[in-house]
Coordinates of C-alpha atoms in Angstrom, one line a residue:
Chain Y
M1 CA -187.5 69.5 197.6
R2 CA -184.7 68.3 199.7
L3 CA -182.3 70.7 197.9
R4 CA -184.6 73.6 198.7
F5 CA -184.7 72.7 202.3
E6 CA -181.0 72.6 202.5
Q7 CA -180.7 75.9 200.8
G8 CA -183.2 77.3 203.3
V9 CA -181.1 76.1 206.2
T10 CA -177.9 77.5 204.6
Y11 CA -179.5 81.0 204.2
T12 CA -180.9 81.0 207.7
V13 CA -177.5 80.2 209.2
L14 CA -175.8 82.8 207.0
L15 CA -178.3 85.5 207.8
L16 CA -178.0 84.8 211.5
F17 CA -174.2 85.2 211.4
C18 CA -174.6 88.3 209.2
A19 CA -176.9 89.8 211.8
V20 CA -174.5 89.1 214.6
A21 CA -171.7 90.7 212.7
V22 CA -173.6 93.8 211.5
A23 CA -175.7 94.5 214.6
P24 CA -173.0 96.4 216.6
L25 CA -172.0 98.4 213.6
L26 CA -175.6 99.4 213.0
G27 CA -176.0 100.2 216.6
I28 CA -173.0 102.6 216.4
L29 CA -174.3 104.2 213.3
V30 CA -177.7 104.7 214.9
V31 CA -176.2 106.3 218.0
A32 CA -173.9 108.4 215.9
L33 CA -176.8 109.8 213.8
G34 CA -178.6 110.6 217.0
G35 CA -181.9 109.3 215.8
G36 CA -182.1 111.4 212.7
A37 CA -180.4 111.9 209.4
H38 CA -178.2 114.8 210.5
F39 CA -174.5 115.1 210.8
D40 CA -174.1 117.5 213.7
N41 CA -172.7 114.8 215.9
F42 CA -169.9 114.1 213.3
V43 CA -169.0 117.8 213.1
G44 CA -169.0 118.0 216.8
A45 CA -166.9 114.9 217.3
W46 CA -164.5 116.1 214.6
N47 CA -163.9 119.4 216.3
A48 CA -164.0 118.2 219.9
G49 CA -161.7 115.2 219.4
D50 CA -159.2 117.0 217.2
L51 CA -159.8 114.2 214.7
G52 CA -158.3 116.2 211.8
T53 CA -154.9 115.9 213.4
G54 CA -155.5 112.2 214.2
L55 CA -156.5 111.6 210.6
R56 CA -153.3 113.2 209.3
N57 CA -151.1 111.2 211.7
S58 CA -152.9 107.9 210.8
V59 CA -152.5 108.6 207.1
V60 CA -148.8 109.3 207.4
I61 CA -148.1 106.2 209.6
T62 CA -150.4 103.8 207.7
T63 CA -149.2 104.8 204.3
T64 CA -145.6 104.4 205.3
V65 CA -146.1 101.1 206.9
V66 CA -148.2 99.7 204.0
V67 CA -145.7 100.8 201.3
A68 CA -142.6 99.7 203.3
S69 CA -144.0 96.4 204.3
A70 CA -145.2 95.7 200.8
V71 CA -141.8 96.3 199.3
L72 CA -139.9 94.4 201.9
S73 CA -142.4 91.5 201.9
V74 CA -142.2 91.1 198.1
L75 CA -138.4 91.0 198.3
S76 CA -138.0 88.6 201.2
G77 CA -140.9 86.4 200.0
Y78 CA -139.3 86.2 196.5
A79 CA -136.0 85.2 198.0
L80 CA -137.5 82.6 200.3
G81 CA -140.0 81.3 197.8
T82 CA -137.8 80.9 194.7
M83 CA -134.1 80.7 195.8
R84 CA -132.1 78.2 197.8
F85 CA -129.4 79.5 200.0
R86 CA -127.6 78.6 203.2
G87 CA -129.8 79.2 206.2
D88 CA -133.0 79.9 204.3
T89 CA -135.1 77.7 206.5
L90 CA -133.7 79.3 209.6
I91 CA -134.4 82.8 208.3
F92 CA -137.9 81.7 207.4
A93 CA -138.4 80.3 210.9
V94 CA -137.4 83.7 212.4
F95 CA -140.0 85.3 210.3
L96 CA -142.5 82.8 211.5
I97 CA -141.8 83.7 215.1
G98 CA -143.0 87.2 214.2
V99 CA -146.2 85.7 212.9
V100 CA -147.0 83.5 215.9
M101 CA -145.8 85.6 218.8
P102 CA -148.5 87.6 220.5
F103 CA -147.6 91.2 219.8
E104 CA -148.5 92.3 223.4
A105 CA -145.6 90.2 224.8
P106 CA -142.6 92.3 223.8
I107 CA -144.4 95.7 223.9
V108 CA -143.0 96.9 227.2
P109 CA -139.3 96.1 226.4
L110 CA -139.9 97.5 223.0
Y111 CA -141.0 100.7 224.6
Y112 CA -137.8 101.0 226.6
D113 CA -135.7 100.1 223.6
L114 CA -137.2 102.7 221.4
R115 CA -137.1 105.3 224.1
A116 CA -133.3 104.6 224.4
F117 CA -133.1 105.5 220.7
G118 CA -135.3 108.6 221.2
L119 CA -138.0 107.2 218.9
T120 CA -140.9 107.3 221.2
D121 CA -143.3 110.1 220.6
S122 CA -142.3 110.1 217.0
Y123 CA -143.9 108.5 213.9
W124 CA -141.0 106.1 213.8
G125 CA -141.9 104.7 217.2
V126 CA -145.0 103.2 215.6
I127 CA -143.9 102.8 211.9
L128 CA -140.9 100.6 212.7
P129 CA -142.6 98.1 215.0
D130 CA -145.7 98.0 212.8
T131 CA -143.6 97.4 209.6
A132 CA -141.6 94.7 211.3
L133 CA -144.8 93.0 212.4
S134 CA -146.3 93.3 208.9
V135 CA -143.2 92.1 207.1
A136 CA -143.2 88.9 209.2
F137 CA -146.7 88.1 208.0
G138 CA -146.1 89.6 204.5
T139 CA -143.0 87.4 204.0
F140 CA -145.0 84.3 204.9
W141 CA -147.8 85.5 202.6
M142 CA -145.7 86.4 199.5
R143 CA -143.5 83.4 199.9
A144 CA -146.6 81.2 199.6
F145 CA -147.4 83.0 196.4
F146 CA -144.0 82.6 194.9
L147 CA -143.8 79.0 195.9
S148 CA -147.1 78.4 194.0
T149 CA -145.8 80.0 190.7
P150 CA -144.5 77.4 188.3
V151 CA -140.8 77.0 188.4
S152 CA -140.7 76.7 184.6
L153 CA -141.8 80.4 184.4
I154 CA -138.8 81.5 186.3
E155 CA -136.5 79.2 184.4
A156 CA -137.9 80.4 181.1
A157 CA -137.1 83.9 182.2
R158 CA -133.6 83.0 183.2
I159 CA -133.0 81.4 179.8
D160 CA -134.5 84.5 178.2
G161 CA -131.7 86.4 179.9
A162 CA -133.7 88.1 182.7
S163 CA -131.8 88.8 185.9
S164 CA -133.4 88.0 189.3
R165 CA -134.6 91.5 189.5
A166 CA -136.0 91.5 185.9
T167 CA -137.7 88.2 186.5
L168 CA -139.4 89.6 189.6
Q169 CA -140.3 92.9 187.9
H170 CA -141.5 91.7 184.5
I171 CA -142.7 88.2 185.1
L172 CA -143.7 87.5 188.7
L173 CA -144.8 90.9 190.1
P174 CA -147.6 91.4 187.5
L175 CA -148.9 87.9 188.5
A176 CA -148.5 88.7 192.2
R177 CA -150.7 91.8 192.0
P178 CA -153.9 90.3 193.5
H179 CA -151.9 88.7 196.2
L180 CA -150.0 91.8 197.0
L181 CA -153.1 94.0 197.0
T182 CA -154.7 91.6 199.5
L183 CA -151.7 91.9 201.7
M184 CA -151.7 95.7 201.5
V185 CA -155.3 95.9 202.5
L186 CA -154.7 93.6 205.5
V187 CA -151.7 95.6 206.6
F188 CA -153.7 98.8 206.0
M189 CA -156.5 97.5 208.3
W190 CA -154.1 96.3 211.0
T191 CA -152.1 99.5 211.1
W192 CA -155.1 101.8 210.8
N193 CA -156.9 100.1 213.6
D194 CA -153.9 99.7 215.9
F195 CA -154.5 101.0 219.3
L196 CA -152.2 99.4 221.8
L197 CA -148.8 100.3 220.1
S198 CA -149.9 103.9 219.4
L199 CA -151.1 104.2 223.0
V200 CA -147.8 103.1 224.4
M201 CA -145.5 105.0 222.0
L202 CA -147.4 108.2 221.3
S203 CA -148.3 110.5 224.3
N204 CA -148.0 113.8 222.5
P205 CA -151.5 114.7 221.2
S206 CA -150.1 116.3 218.1
I207 CA -148.9 113.0 216.7
Q208 CA -151.6 110.6 218.1
T209 CA -153.5 108.5 215.6
L210 CA -157.3 108.4 215.1
P211 CA -158.1 105.4 217.3
L212 CA -156.2 107.1 220.2
K213 CA -158.2 110.3 219.7
L214 CA -161.4 108.4 220.3
A215 CA -160.2 107.9 223.9
V216 CA -160.9 111.5 224.5
F217 CA -164.6 110.9 224.5
Q218 CA -164.3 108.4 227.3
G219 CA -163.4 110.2 230.5
R220 CA -163.1 108.6 233.9
Y221 CA -166.5 109.8 235.0
V222 CA -168.4 110.6 231.7
T223 CA -168.6 108.9 228.4
D224 CA -170.0 111.0 225.5
V225 CA -171.6 108.1 223.7
S226 CA -172.9 109.9 220.6
S227 CA -169.6 111.6 220.0
L228 CA -167.7 108.4 220.6
A229 CA -170.0 106.6 218.1
S230 CA -169.6 109.4 215.5
G231 CA -165.8 109.3 215.9
A232 CA -165.8 105.5 215.6
V233 CA -167.7 105.8 212.3
I234 CA -165.1 108.3 211.1
V235 CA -162.3 105.9 212.0
M236 CA -164.0 103.0 210.3
L237 CA -164.9 104.8 207.1
P238 CA -161.5 104.6 205.4
V239 CA -161.1 100.9 206.0
V240 CA -164.6 100.2 204.6
L241 CA -163.9 102.4 201.6
V242 CA -160.5 100.8 200.9
Y243 CA -162.0 97.4 201.1
I244 CA -164.9 98.1 198.8
I245 CA -162.6 99.8 196.2
L246 CA -160.1 97.0 196.2
Q247 CA -162.2 93.9 196.8
R248 CA -162.8 93.1 193.1
H249 CA -159.0 92.9 192.6
F250 CA -158.7 90.2 195.2
M251 CA -157.5 86.8 194.0
R252 CA -158.4 87.0 190.4
G253 CA -157.3 84.1 188.3
A254 CA -154.1 85.8 187.4
L255 CA -152.4 82.5 186.5
S256 CA -154.9 81.2 184.0
G257 CA -153.4 80.6 180.6
A258 CA -149.8 80.3 181.7
L259 CA -149.7 76.5 181.6
K260 CA -151.4 73.6 180.0
L261 CA -155.1 73.2 180.7
Chain D
M1 CA -124.8 76.9 165.3
A2 CA -122.7 74.9 167.6
T3 CA -121.8 71.4 168.7
V4 CA -122.7 70.2 172.2
R5 CA -120.8 67.8 174.3
W6 CA -121.3 66.2 177.7
E7 CA -117.9 65.0 179.1
S8 CA -118.3 62.5 181.9
A9 CA -121.1 64.6 183.3
S10 CA -122.6 63.6 186.6
K11 CA -125.3 65.0 188.8
W12 CA -126.1 64.0 192.3
F13 CA -129.1 65.2 194.3
G14 CA -128.0 64.4 197.8
R15 CA -126.9 60.8 197.7
T16 CA -128.9 59.8 194.6
A17 CA -127.2 60.1 191.2
A18 CA -129.5 61.5 188.6
L19 CA -126.8 61.3 185.9
R20 CA -123.7 59.1 186.0
D21 CA -120.6 59.6 183.9
F22 CA -122.6 60.8 180.9
S23 CA -120.5 61.4 177.7
L24 CA -122.1 62.2 174.4
A25 CA -121.3 64.6 171.6
V26 CA -124.0 66.2 169.4
E27 CA -122.9 67.5 166.0
D28 CA -123.6 70.9 164.6
G29 CA -127.1 71.0 163.2
E30 CA -128.0 67.5 164.5
F31 CA -131.3 66.6 166.0
L32 CA -130.5 64.4 169.0
V33 CA -133.3 62.7 171.0
L34 CA -132.7 61.7 174.6
V35 CA -135.2 59.0 175.4
G36 CA -135.9 56.9 178.5
P37 CA -138.5 56.2 181.2
S38 CA -139.0 58.7 184.0
G39 CA -136.0 58.8 186.3
S40 CA -133.6 57.9 183.5
G41 CA -131.7 61.1 183.7
K42 CA -132.7 62.5 180.3
T43 CA -134.2 65.7 181.7
T44 CA -131.2 66.1 184.1
A45 CA -128.8 65.9 181.1
L46 CA -130.9 68.6 179.4
R47 CA -131.0 70.8 182.4
L48 CA -127.2 70.6 182.9
L49 CA -126.9 71.7 179.3
A50 CA -129.3 74.6 179.9
G51 CA -127.6 75.6 183.1
L52 CA -130.7 75.2 185.1
D53 CA -129.0 72.7 187.4
S54 CA -125.3 72.9 188.4
I55 CA -123.1 70.0 187.3
S56 CA -121.6 67.8 190.1
A57 CA -118.7 66.4 188.0
G58 CA -117.5 66.5 184.5
H59 CA -118.1 69.2 181.9
V60 CA -120.6 70.5 179.4
W61 CA -119.3 72.0 176.2
I62 CA -121.2 74.3 173.8
G63 CA -119.1 74.9 170.7
D64 CA -115.5 75.2 171.9
R65 CA -116.4 76.6 175.3
I66 CA -116.8 74.8 178.6
V67 CA -120.1 76.3 179.9
D68 CA -120.3 74.6 183.4
R69 CA -120.2 77.8 185.2
L70 CA -122.1 80.0 182.8
A71 CA -125.6 81.3 183.6
P72 CA -128.3 80.0 181.3
Q73 CA -128.6 83.4 179.5
E74 CA -124.9 83.3 178.6
R75 CA -125.1 80.0 176.9
K76 CA -127.0 81.2 173.8
I77 CA -129.6 78.5 174.1
A78 CA -133.4 78.5 173.9
M79 CA -135.7 76.0 175.5
V80 CA -139.2 74.8 175.0
F81 CA -140.8 73.6 178.3
Q82 CA -143.2 70.8 178.7
D83 CA -145.8 73.2 180.2
Y84 CA -144.7 75.9 177.7
A85 CA -144.1 78.4 180.5
L86 CA -145.6 81.3 178.6
Y87 CA -145.7 84.5 180.5
P88 CA -149.4 84.7 181.2
Q89 CA -149.7 88.5 181.5
M90 CA -147.9 89.2 178.2
S91 CA -149.3 89.0 174.7
V92 CA -147.9 86.5 172.2
S93 CA -145.6 89.2 170.7
Q94 CA -144.4 90.3 174.1
N95 CA -143.7 86.7 175.0
M96 CA -141.7 86.2 171.9
G97 CA -139.9 89.5 172.3
F98 CA -139.0 89.2 176.0
G99 CA -135.6 87.6 175.5
L100 CA -134.7 90.1 172.8
R101 CA -135.8 93.0 175.1
M102 CA -133.7 91.6 177.9
A103 CA -130.8 91.6 175.5
N104 CA -131.4 95.3 174.7
V105 CA -132.2 94.7 171.1
P106 CA -133.8 97.9 169.6
R107 CA -137.5 97.9 169.5
Q108 CA -137.9 98.0 165.7
D109 CA -135.6 95.0 165.4
I110 CA -137.6 93.1 168.0
E111 CA -140.8 93.8 166.1
R112 CA -139.3 92.7 162.8
Q113 CA -137.9 89.5 164.1
V114 CA -141.0 88.6 166.0
A115 CA -143.1 89.2 162.9
A116 CA -140.8 87.1 160.7
T117 CA -140.8 84.2 163.1
A118 CA -144.5 84.4 163.7
H119 CA -144.9 84.3 159.9
T120 CA -142.7 81.2 159.7
L121 CA -144.8 79.4 162.3
G122 CA -148.1 80.6 161.0
I123 CA -149.1 82.4 164.2
G124 CA -149.1 86.0 162.7
E125 CA -152.8 86.6 163.6
L126 CA -152.3 85.5 167.3
L127 CA -149.6 88.1 168.1
E128 CA -151.9 90.4 170.2
R129 CA -153.6 87.5 172.1
K130 CA -152.8 86.5 175.7
P131 CA -151.8 82.8 176.3
R132 CA -155.1 82.1 178.1
E133 CA -156.9 82.9 174.8
L134 CA -155.0 80.3 172.9
S135 CA -155.7 76.6 172.4
G136 CA -153.1 74.0 173.5
G137 CA -151.7 73.6 170.0
Q138 CA -151.4 77.3 169.6
R139 CA -149.6 77.7 172.9
Q140 CA -147.2 75.0 171.9
R141 CA -146.5 76.9 168.7
V142 CA -146.0 80.1 170.6
A143 CA -143.5 78.4 172.9
L144 CA -141.6 77.2 169.8
A145 CA -141.7 80.7 168.3
R146 CA -140.4 82.2 171.5
A147 CA -137.4 79.9 171.4
L148 CA -136.8 80.3 167.7
V149 CA -137.0 84.1 167.6
R150 CA -133.8 84.4 169.6
Q151 CA -131.7 82.6 167.0
P152 CA -130.1 80.4 169.6
Q153 CA -127.0 78.2 169.1
V154 CA -128.8 75.3 170.6
F155 CA -132.4 74.4 170.8
L156 CA -133.5 72.5 173.9
M157 CA -136.9 70.8 174.1
D158 CA -138.3 69.1 177.2
E159 CA -141.2 66.8 176.2
P160 CA -142.8 69.7 174.2
L161 CA -145.5 67.5 172.7
S162 CA -146.7 65.6 175.7
N163 CA -149.7 67.9 176.4
L164 CA -151.1 67.6 172.9
D165 CA -153.7 65.1 171.7
A166 CA -152.5 62.2 169.6
Q167 CA -153.4 63.6 166.2
L168 CA -151.9 67.0 166.8
R169 CA -148.9 65.4 168.3
A170 CA -148.2 63.4 165.2
Q171 CA -148.7 66.4 163.0
T172 CA -146.4 68.6 165.2
R173 CA -143.7 66.0 165.2
G174 CA -143.3 66.3 161.5
E175 CA -143.4 70.1 161.7
I176 CA -140.8 70.4 164.3
K177 CA -138.6 68.0 162.4
R178 CA -139.0 70.0 159.2
L179 CA -138.5 73.3 161.0
Q180 CA -135.3 72.0 162.5
K181 CA -134.0 70.9 159.1
D182 CA -134.8 74.4 157.7
V183 CA -133.1 76.4 160.4
R184 CA -130.3 73.8 161.0
I185 CA -130.0 74.6 164.7
T186 CA -128.4 71.9 166.9
T187 CA -131.3 70.4 168.8
V188 CA -131.5 68.3 171.9
Y189 CA -135.0 66.9 172.4
V190 CA -136.1 65.0 175.5
T191 CA -139.0 62.5 175.4
H192 CA -140.2 59.4 177.1
D193 CA -142.1 58.4 173.9
Q194 CA -140.1 56.0 171.9
V195 CA -142.2 56.8 168.8
E196 CA -141.2 60.4 169.0
A197 CA -137.6 59.4 169.4
M198 CA -137.7 57.1 166.4
T199 CA -139.5 59.4 164.1
M200 CA -137.7 62.7 165.0
G201 CA -134.1 62.0 165.9
D202 CA -131.1 62.0 163.6
R203 CA -129.7 60.0 166.4
V204 CA -131.4 58.5 169.5
A205 CA -129.7 58.2 172.9
V206 CA -131.5 55.7 175.2
M207 CA -131.0 56.3 178.9
R208 CA -131.8 54.4 182.0
D209 CA -131.1 55.1 185.7
G210 CA -128.9 58.0 184.9
V211 CA -126.7 55.9 182.5
L212 CA -126.5 56.2 178.7
Q213 CA -127.4 52.7 177.3
Q214 CA -126.9 53.2 173.6
V215 CA -126.7 56.0 171.0
G216 CA -127.2 55.7 167.3
P217 CA -129.5 56.3 164.4
P218 CA -133.1 55.1 165.1
G219 CA -132.7 52.2 162.7
T220 CA -129.6 51.0 164.3
V221 CA -131.0 51.2 167.8
Y222 CA -134.0 49.3 166.7
D223 CA -132.2 46.6 164.7
Q224 CA -129.1 46.2 166.9
P225 CA -130.1 47.0 170.5
A226 CA -127.1 47.0 172.8
N227 CA -128.8 45.3 175.7
V228 CA -132.1 43.9 176.9
F229 CA -133.3 47.3 178.2
V230 CA -132.9 49.1 174.9
A231 CA -134.5 46.1 173.1
S232 CA -137.5 46.2 175.4
F233 CA -137.8 50.0 175.4
I234 CA -137.6 50.8 171.7
G235 CA -140.3 49.3 169.5
S236 CA -144.0 49.0 170.1
P237 CA -145.2 46.4 171.0
A238 CA -142.0 45.6 172.8
M239 CA -139.6 42.9 171.8
S240 CA -140.6 39.5 173.3
L241 CA -137.8 38.5 175.7
N242 CA -137.5 34.9 177.1
A243 CA -134.8 33.4 179.3
L244 CA -133.5 30.1 177.9
A245 CA -130.7 27.6 178.6
A246 CA -128.1 27.4 175.9
E247 CA -126.2 24.3 175.0
R248 CA -123.3 24.1 172.5
R249 CA -123.0 20.7 170.9
G250 CA -120.5 20.3 168.0
G251 CA -121.3 23.0 165.5
S252 CA -124.8 23.7 166.7
L253 CA -126.6 25.6 169.5
T254 CA -129.7 24.5 171.2
L255 CA -131.8 26.9 173.3
R256 CA -134.1 25.1 175.7
R257 CA -136.7 25.5 178.4
D258 CA -138.4 22.2 179.4
T259 CA -139.8 20.9 176.2
F260 CA -139.4 24.1 174.2
S261 CA -136.3 23.7 172.0
L262 CA -134.9 25.8 169.3
E263 CA -131.9 24.4 167.4
L264 CA -129.5 26.4 165.3
S265 CA -127.0 24.6 163.1
S266 CA -123.6 25.9 162.1
F267 CA -123.2 28.1 165.2
S268 CA -119.6 28.5 166.3
R269 CA -119.7 31.3 168.9
D270 CA -119.3 30.8 172.6
V271 CA -122.4 31.8 174.6
P272 CA -123.1 31.7 178.3
S273 CA -125.2 28.9 179.7
T274 CA -128.3 31.1 180.1
V275 CA -129.3 33.6 177.5
T276 CA -132.3 35.8 176.7
L277 CA -133.9 35.4 173.3
G278 CA -135.4 38.5 171.9
V279 CA -137.9 38.4 169.1
R280 CA -139.6 41.4 167.5
P281 CA -143.3 41.0 166.6
E282 CA -142.6 41.2 162.9
Q283 CA -140.1 38.3 163.2
A284 CA -142.7 36.0 164.8
R285 CA -145.2 34.7 162.2
L286 CA -148.0 32.2 161.9
W287 CA -146.5 28.9 160.8
D288 CA -146.7 28.6 157.0
G289 CA -143.7 26.3 156.5
A290 CA -141.6 29.0 154.8
A291 CA -137.9 28.2 154.7
N292 CA -136.7 31.2 156.7
L293 CA -138.9 30.3 159.7
V294 CA -137.7 28.0 162.5
G295 CA -140.4 26.1 164.2
P296 CA -143.2 25.3 164.4
F297 CA -144.0 26.1 168.0
G298 CA -147.4 25.7 169.6
G299 CA -149.0 28.3 171.9
T300 CA -152.3 29.7 173.2
V301 CA -153.6 33.1 172.4
E302 CA -153.4 35.3 175.5
S303 CA -154.4 38.7 174.2
I304 CA -155.1 40.5 170.8
E305 CA -154.4 44.0 169.8
E306 CA -156.3 44.8 166.6
L307 CA -155.1 47.9 164.7
G308 CA -157.1 47.3 161.5
R309 CA -154.4 46.8 158.9
E310 CA -152.6 44.4 161.2
S311 CA -153.0 42.7 164.6
F312 CA -150.6 41.9 167.4
V313 CA -151.3 38.5 168.9
S314 CA -149.7 37.6 172.2
V315 CA -149.2 33.8 172.6
V316 CA -147.9 31.8 175.5
T317 CA -146.3 28.4 175.0
P318 CA -147.0 25.4 177.4
E319 CA -143.5 26.1 178.8
G320 CA -144.5 29.6 179.7
L321 CA -142.6 31.5 177.0
R322 CA -144.4 34.5 175.6
F323 CA -144.2 35.9 172.0
V324 CA -146.0 38.6 170.2
L325 CA -146.9 37.8 166.6
L326 CA -147.6 40.2 163.9
V327 CA -150.5 38.9 161.8
D328 CA -152.6 40.3 159.0
G329 CA -155.6 42.3 160.1
S330 CA -157.9 40.1 158.1
F331 CA -156.8 37.0 160.1
S332 CA -159.5 36.2 162.7
V333 CA -158.4 34.8 166.0
A334 CA -159.9 34.3 169.4
I335 CA -158.5 34.3 172.9
D336 CA -157.5 30.8 174.2
Q337 CA -157.2 29.6 170.6
R338 CA -154.2 27.4 169.8
L339 CA -151.8 28.6 167.2
S340 CA -148.7 27.3 165.4
F341 CA -146.0 29.9 164.8
G342 CA -142.4 30.2 163.6
L343 CA -139.5 32.6 164.3
R344 CA -137.5 34.2 161.5
S345 CA -134.0 32.9 161.6
G346 CA -131.3 35.4 161.1
Q347 CA -133.5 38.1 162.7
L348 CA -133.5 36.9 166.3
H349 CA -131.5 38.6 169.1
L350 CA -129.5 36.8 171.7
F351 CA -128.6 38.5 175.0
D352 CA -126.4 37.4 177.8
G353 CA -128.8 36.0 180.5
E354 CA -126.7 37.5 183.3
T355 CA -125.6 41.0 182.1
G356 CA -128.3 41.6 179.5
H357 CA -125.7 42.7 176.9
A358 CA -126.3 41.8 173.3
L359 CA -124.4 38.8 172.1
V360 CA -125.3 38.0 168.5
R361 CA -128.1 37.9 166.0
I362 CA -129.2 34.4 165.1

């Protein structure tokens, strides 16, 4: 009886939070559809907002950032998680600064720096800072994974004659897959949804990303709500799809069976 | 096949010495057991040999080479880890073949060697399974197979049986020993379990606080412990150790504490004024007046360990001396019961009361 009551309370609370989280999304979807199950608003928004260009730019930037930061995070996390070398704590502390510092803080000097190098209004102007930011977190994330792997696995590989690279490639990376995929999804989301950095760095419409393109629908005097909503749905869609496709890979018990019970 | 030698090997972690001036030679094909409590340096000695830790001072030899600066993979060794350290994502055959693959052995040769080794260890039908699909005993066997398949010069084992249940452990002890005799690969085996040490080693090296205490065949270490520590560590139940005052008078020696007195006639050696008397359970018997017993001494039963065929009875004398007696399993005894017992002369150990070094058997 008591158990059932507690369960009831749990479900009520969860449903409440669920509703709070989903309500705005549902609202956007309803507005986008314009009260009926037709897709004219989407087509209209796609053409009016030049979302095709935005999509291409977002894909190029996000893919590059995700791949680059995954590779770099694995390498730096592996070094910081499994090796001892002079200055390792200091280097890790520097990475941590990247995690805790609010990104808005250095964005203005960053703009001037990148402009000096002629990198503003280019893909690199967004790819480089976004990768740097992601690698800070990614190093932290992958280091935690490599620290959690049993040392004896690495030592067994060393005795078996595997180099550092071979140990990473054949032994640890297959185990790290769920961890790495999670990281890649997070970085994908952050990069895809980024607005501020793209806004500062990209003023040429031909290389603006999807979220920037949404701003078109919001003029100083008018806001085209239904087009804005439709555009927002288009921007959201890839993130939702990626999450749904990859979620079953998250955090599977990859380590089971390695060790004693 | 190779000999192994530690030459004044030391290892410091910061300011603590994990291993101090450790010198020991292992013969070709020998089964050497390093035994000691945790923190005794036995695992450190093994890891220096494996190349998993760097040596702080001294040298490690494998065969006629100093290997101090060689990476583990260049030392032609194989190791069985306490947690087995099987690669979880690989099948048993991939686990076994990994070292050979890293050495660029042709694929057909790898398959042939893996199959042959798997056959030897009776795990042929497990080759396609993943480690998580294996029982503890099977994993242990795969770990052994993975080490064996590489035909190493030296076999290193770090408490490989500590995760098995008692029955399987006893069985696997015999198998590893037999296997080692068959392949005749020099083996260094680390354990904290003195039963494993006694039953498996050609020689046993007893360690404590990073220092080698004694090395010798199991029988010698048991019968002639070099000091109080070895005496108490080897043997189960442990040797009874009691501090006594020693008095030489004429040709006899008297060991005394309060009213407890043990007199030995025709004793001509010099001994310090305080000594430790060591008595193995099998050298302490119920008093039956036999000629080889000294006594009788009286004591009260403190605890009883019944093993069926025999029992170990712990008694304490009025003077506070404690002895463990080996008695027949059919002998019925109760706690707080008073007993008379005797000690077997000629089989008792005398240690220096200050240094703990063995003096003489009495």
